[in-house]
Tab-separated table of C-alpha atoms in Angstrom:
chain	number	residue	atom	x	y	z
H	1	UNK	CA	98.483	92.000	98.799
H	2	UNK	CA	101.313	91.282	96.899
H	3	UNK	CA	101.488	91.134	92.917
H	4	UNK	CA	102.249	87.959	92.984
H	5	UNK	CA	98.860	87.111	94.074
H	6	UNK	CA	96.704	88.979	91.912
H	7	UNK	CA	98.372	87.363	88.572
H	8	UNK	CA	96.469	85.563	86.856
H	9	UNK	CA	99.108	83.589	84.801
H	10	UNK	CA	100.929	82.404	88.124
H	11	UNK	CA	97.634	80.883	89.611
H	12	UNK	CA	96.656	77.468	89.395
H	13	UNK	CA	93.182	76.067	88.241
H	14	UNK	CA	91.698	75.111	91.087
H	15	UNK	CA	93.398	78.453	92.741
H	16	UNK	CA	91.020	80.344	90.293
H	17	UNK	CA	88.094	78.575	90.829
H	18	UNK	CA	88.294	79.010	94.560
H	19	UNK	CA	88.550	82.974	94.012
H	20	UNK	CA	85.157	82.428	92.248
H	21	UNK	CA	83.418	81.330	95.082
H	22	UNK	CA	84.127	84.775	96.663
H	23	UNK	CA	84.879	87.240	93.506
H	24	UNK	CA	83.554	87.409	90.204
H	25	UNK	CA	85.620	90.233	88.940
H	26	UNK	CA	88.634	90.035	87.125
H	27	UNK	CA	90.745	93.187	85.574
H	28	UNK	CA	92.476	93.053	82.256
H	29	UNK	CA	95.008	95.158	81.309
H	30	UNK	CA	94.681	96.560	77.110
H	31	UNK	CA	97.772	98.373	75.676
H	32	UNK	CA	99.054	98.880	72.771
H	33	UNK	CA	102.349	98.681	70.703
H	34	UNK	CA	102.698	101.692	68.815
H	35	UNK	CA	105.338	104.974	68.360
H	36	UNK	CA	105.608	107.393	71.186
H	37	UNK	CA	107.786	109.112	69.531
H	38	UNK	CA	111.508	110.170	69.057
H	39	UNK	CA	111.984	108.882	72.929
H	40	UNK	CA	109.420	107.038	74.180
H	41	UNK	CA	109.004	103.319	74.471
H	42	UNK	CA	106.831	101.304	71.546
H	43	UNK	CA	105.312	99.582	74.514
H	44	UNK	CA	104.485	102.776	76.886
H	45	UNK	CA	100.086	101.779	76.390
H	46	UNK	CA	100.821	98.410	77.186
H	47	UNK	CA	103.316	99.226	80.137
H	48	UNK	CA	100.992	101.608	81.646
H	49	UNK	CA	98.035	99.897	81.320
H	50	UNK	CA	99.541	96.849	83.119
H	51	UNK	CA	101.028	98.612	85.839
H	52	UNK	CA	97.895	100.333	86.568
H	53	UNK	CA	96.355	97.033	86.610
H	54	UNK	CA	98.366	95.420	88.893
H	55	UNK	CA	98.722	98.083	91.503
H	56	UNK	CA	94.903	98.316	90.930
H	57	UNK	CA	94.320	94.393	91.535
H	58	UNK	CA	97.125	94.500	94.505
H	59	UNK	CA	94.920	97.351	96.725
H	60	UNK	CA	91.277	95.348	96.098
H	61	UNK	CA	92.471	91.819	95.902
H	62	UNK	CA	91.026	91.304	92.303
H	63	UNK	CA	92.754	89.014	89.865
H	64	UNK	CA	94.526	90.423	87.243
H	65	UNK	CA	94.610	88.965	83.192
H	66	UNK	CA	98.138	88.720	81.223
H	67	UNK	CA	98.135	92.029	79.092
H	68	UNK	CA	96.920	92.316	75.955
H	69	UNK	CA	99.946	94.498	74.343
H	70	UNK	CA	98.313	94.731	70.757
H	71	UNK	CA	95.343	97.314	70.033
H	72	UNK	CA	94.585	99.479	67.201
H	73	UNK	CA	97.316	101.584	66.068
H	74	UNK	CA	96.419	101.388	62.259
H	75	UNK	CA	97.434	105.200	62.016
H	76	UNK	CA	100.587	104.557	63.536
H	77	UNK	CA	101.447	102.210	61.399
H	78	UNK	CA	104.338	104.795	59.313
H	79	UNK	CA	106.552	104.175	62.078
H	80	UNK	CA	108.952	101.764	62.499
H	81	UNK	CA	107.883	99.316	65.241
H	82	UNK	CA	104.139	99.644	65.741
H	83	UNK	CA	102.111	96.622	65.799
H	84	UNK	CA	98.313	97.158	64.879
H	85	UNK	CA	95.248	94.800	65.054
H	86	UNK	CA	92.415	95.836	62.650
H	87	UNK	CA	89.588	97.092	64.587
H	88	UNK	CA	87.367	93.812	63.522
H	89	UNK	CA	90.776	91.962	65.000
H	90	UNK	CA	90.762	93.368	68.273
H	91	UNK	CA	86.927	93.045	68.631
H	92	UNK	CA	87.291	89.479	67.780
H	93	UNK	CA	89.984	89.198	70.534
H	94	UNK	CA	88.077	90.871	73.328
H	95	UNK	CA	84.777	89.243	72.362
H	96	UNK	CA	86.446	85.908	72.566
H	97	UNK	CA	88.464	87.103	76.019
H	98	UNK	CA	85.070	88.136	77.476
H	99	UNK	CA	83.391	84.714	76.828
H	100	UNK	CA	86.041	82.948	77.671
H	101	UNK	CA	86.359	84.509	81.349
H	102	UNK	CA	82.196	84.654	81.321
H	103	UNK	CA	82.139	80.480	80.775
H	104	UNK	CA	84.016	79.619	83.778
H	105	UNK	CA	81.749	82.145	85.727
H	106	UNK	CA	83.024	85.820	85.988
H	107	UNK	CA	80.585	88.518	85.775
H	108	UNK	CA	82.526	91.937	86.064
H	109	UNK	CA	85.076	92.197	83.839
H	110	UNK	CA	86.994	95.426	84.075
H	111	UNK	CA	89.288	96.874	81.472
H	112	UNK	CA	92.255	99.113	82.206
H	113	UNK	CA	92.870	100.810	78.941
H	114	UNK	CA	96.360	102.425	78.139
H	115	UNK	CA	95.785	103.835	74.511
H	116	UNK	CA	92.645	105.978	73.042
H	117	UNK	CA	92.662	104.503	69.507
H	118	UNK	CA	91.220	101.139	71.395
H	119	UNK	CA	87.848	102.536	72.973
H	120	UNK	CA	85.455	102.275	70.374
H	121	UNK	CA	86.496	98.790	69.525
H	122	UNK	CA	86.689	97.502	72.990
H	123	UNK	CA	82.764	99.243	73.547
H	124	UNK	CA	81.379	97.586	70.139
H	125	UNK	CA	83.451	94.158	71.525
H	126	UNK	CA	81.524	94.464	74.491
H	127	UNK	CA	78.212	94.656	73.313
H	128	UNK	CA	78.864	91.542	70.952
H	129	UNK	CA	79.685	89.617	73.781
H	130	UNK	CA	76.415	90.188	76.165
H	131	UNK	CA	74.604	88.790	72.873
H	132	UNK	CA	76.760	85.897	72.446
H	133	UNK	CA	76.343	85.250	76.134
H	134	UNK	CA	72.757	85.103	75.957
H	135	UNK	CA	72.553	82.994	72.913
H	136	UNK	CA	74.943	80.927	73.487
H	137	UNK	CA	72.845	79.950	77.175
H	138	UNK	CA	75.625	81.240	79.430
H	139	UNK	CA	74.894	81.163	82.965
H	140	UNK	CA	76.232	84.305	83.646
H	141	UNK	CA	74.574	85.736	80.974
H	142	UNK	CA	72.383	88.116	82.540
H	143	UNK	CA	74.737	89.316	85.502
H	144	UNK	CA	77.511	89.971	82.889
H	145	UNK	CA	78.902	93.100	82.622
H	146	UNK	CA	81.966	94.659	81.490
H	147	UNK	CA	83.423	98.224	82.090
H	148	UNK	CA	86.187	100.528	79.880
H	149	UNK	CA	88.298	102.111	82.624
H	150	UNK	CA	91.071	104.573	80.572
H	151	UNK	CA	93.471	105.416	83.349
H	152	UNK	CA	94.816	108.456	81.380
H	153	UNK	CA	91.581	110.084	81.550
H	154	UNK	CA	90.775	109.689	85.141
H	155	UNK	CA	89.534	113.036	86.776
H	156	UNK	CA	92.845	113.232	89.312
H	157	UNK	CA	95.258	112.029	86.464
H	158	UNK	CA	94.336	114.533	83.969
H	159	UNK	CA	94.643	117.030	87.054
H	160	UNK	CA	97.739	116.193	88.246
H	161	UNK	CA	99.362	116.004	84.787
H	162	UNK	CA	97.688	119.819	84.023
H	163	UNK	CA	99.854	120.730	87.305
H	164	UNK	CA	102.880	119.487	85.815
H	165	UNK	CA	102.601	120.087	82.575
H	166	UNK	CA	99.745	122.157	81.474
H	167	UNK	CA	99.546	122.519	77.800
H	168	UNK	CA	102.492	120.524	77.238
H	169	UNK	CA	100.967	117.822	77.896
H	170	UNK	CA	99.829	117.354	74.434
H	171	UNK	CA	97.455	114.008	73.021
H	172	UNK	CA	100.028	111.317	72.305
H	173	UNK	CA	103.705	110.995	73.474
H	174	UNK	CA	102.408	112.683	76.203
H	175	UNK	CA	105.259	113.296	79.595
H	176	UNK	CA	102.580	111.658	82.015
H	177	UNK	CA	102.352	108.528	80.573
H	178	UNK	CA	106.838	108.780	79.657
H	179	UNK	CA	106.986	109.642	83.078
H	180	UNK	CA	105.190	106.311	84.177
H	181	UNK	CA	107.482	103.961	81.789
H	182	UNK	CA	110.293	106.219	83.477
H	183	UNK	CA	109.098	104.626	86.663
H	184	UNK	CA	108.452	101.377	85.471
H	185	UNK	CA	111.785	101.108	83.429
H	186	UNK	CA	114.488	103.142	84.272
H	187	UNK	CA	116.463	101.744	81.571
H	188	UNK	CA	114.615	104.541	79.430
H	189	UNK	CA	115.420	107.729	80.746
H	190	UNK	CA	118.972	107.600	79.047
H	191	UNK	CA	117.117	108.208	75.841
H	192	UNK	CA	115.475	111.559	77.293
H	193	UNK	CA	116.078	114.463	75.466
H	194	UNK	CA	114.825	117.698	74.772
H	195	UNK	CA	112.935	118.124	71.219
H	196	UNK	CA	111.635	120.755	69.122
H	197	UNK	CA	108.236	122.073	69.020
H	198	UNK	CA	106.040	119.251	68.322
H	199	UNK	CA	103.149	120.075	65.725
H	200	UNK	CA	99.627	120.392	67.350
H	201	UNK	CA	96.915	117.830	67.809
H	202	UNK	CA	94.050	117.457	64.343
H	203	UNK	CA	92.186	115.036	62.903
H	204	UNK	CA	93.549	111.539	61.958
H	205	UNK	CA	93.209	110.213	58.412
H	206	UNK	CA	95.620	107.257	58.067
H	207	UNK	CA	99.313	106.061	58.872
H	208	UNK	CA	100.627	108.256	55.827
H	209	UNK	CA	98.515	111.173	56.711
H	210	UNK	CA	99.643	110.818	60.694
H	211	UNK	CA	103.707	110.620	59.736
H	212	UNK	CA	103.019	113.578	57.246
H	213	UNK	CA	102.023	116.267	59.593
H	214	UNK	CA	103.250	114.710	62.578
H	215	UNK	CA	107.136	114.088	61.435
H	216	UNK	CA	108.434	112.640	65.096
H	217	UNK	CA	105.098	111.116	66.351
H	218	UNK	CA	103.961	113.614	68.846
H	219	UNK	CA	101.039	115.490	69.162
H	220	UNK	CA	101.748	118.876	71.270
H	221	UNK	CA	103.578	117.139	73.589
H	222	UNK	CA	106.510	117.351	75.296
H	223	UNK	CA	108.003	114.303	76.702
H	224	UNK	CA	111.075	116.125	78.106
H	225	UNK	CA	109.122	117.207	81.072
H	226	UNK	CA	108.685	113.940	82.532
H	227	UNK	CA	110.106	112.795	85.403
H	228	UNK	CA	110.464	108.895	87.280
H	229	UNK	CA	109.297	110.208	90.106
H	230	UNK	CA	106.161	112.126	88.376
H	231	UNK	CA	105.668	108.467	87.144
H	232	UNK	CA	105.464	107.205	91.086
H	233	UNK	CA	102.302	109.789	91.608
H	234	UNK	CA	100.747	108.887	88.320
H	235	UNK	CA	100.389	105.473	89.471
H	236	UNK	CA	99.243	105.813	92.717
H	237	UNK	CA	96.836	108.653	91.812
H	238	UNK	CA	95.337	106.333	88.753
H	239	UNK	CA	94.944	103.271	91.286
H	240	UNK	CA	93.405	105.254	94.180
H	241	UNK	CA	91.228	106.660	91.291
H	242	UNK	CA	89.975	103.398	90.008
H	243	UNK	CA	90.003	101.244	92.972
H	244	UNK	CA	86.673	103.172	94.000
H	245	UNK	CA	85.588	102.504	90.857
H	246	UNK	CA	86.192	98.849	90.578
H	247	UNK	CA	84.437	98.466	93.959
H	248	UNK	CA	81.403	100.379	93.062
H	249	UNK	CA	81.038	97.883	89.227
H	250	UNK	CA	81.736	94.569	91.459
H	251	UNK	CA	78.853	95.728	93.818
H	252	UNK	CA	76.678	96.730	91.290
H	253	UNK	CA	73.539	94.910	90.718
H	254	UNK	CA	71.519	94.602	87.578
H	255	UNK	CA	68.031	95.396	88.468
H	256	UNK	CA	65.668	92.831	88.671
């Protein structure tokens, strides 16, 4: 199926509520606009997370949402460029997202996450919305269900990216997800270079904290390992990953 298809925001109306009558599941893409440090992209969650989406929504024929591209990033926020909702901000944003789709009569709404600081919030914004659901009388209300699906955390992903880059790999800046925006955009490989030892993963306190003991925005990572066509396998080994996935949550039946 082409992209083009799947797209939410070049369907019509009465397009969408055709699909209804034989899908209730939709996929929304969550990113993130944040440092990825000295040479990745501010927009890597958001790009991977959509990509993964749409290749996802192209092999099972489920519509995809337009991405959201802001998440929490609050402890990014001592770099130039990030963009951070408050966690009660992006919890408002899904909640409303959720009901929204829910109204006009989807039941499986499946997230494809692109950046870790989001999961909490998206899991409490979930929870908010079954109540809201049921109180506000929602038809859908007890078949609604939504599911977090982190495509960097897949079982193959993390895998594959172990083969290529074992502990280099790091926890943010990481080369599998550069290596996807390599693929996406290959505008960005001219600013690929190699960097110095980037300090190791620890606890997060806070943007001034963060930029303190992590001076270039990495954490044990090392971005110079990633190559476009590493990006190519990422993608098709997080879509064959979560296409099973998806099919297993739209089948799924809450018990009676």
């Amino acid at each position: 199926m082409p992209l083009e298809a799947v797209r939410l925001q070049l369907r019509t109306w009465p397009e969408v509520e055709s699909y209804l009558e034989r899908c209730k599941g939709v996929i929304v893409p969550l990113g993130s606009t944040e440092q990825h440090g000295p040479t990745g992209a501010i927009g890597t969650d958001a790009l991977t997370a959509e990509a993964v989406a749409l290749e996802l929504g192209r092999r099972s024929g489920v519509l995809v949402t337009p991405a959201q591209s802001f998440g929490m990033a609050e402890h990014h926020l001592g770099f130039p460029g990030t963009v951070s909702l408050q966690p009660a901000t992006l919890l408002a944003v899904l909640h409303d997202v959720v009901l929204s789709l829910a109204r006009h009569g989807f039941e499986r709404i499946y997230v494809v996450n692109g950046h870790g600081g989001n999961i909490a919030t998206t899991r409490a914004a979930f929870a908010q919305a079954y109540g809201t659901a049921a109180a506000r009388g929602l038809p859908v209300a007890g078949e609604l269900r939504c599911r977090l699906a982190n495509w960097f955390t897949a079982a193959p992903v993390m895998r594959l990216a172990r083969e290529l880059y074992g502990d280099r790999e790091g926890h943010h800046a990481t080369p599998s997800e550069i290596a996807l925006t390599l693929h996406l955009e290959p505008s960005l490989v001219a600013a690929q270079r190699p960097l110095p030892e980037a300090a190791p993963a620890g606890p997060i306190h806070g943007p001034e904290d963060f930029r303190r003991r992590h001076p270039d925005g990495r954490m044990g990572s090392d971005p110079y390992l990633a190559q476009a066509d590493h990006g190519a396998r990422f993608l098709d080994v997080a879509a064959a990953s979560l296409v099973e996935d998806l099919r297993d949550f739209l089948a799924d039946s809450p018990a009676v």
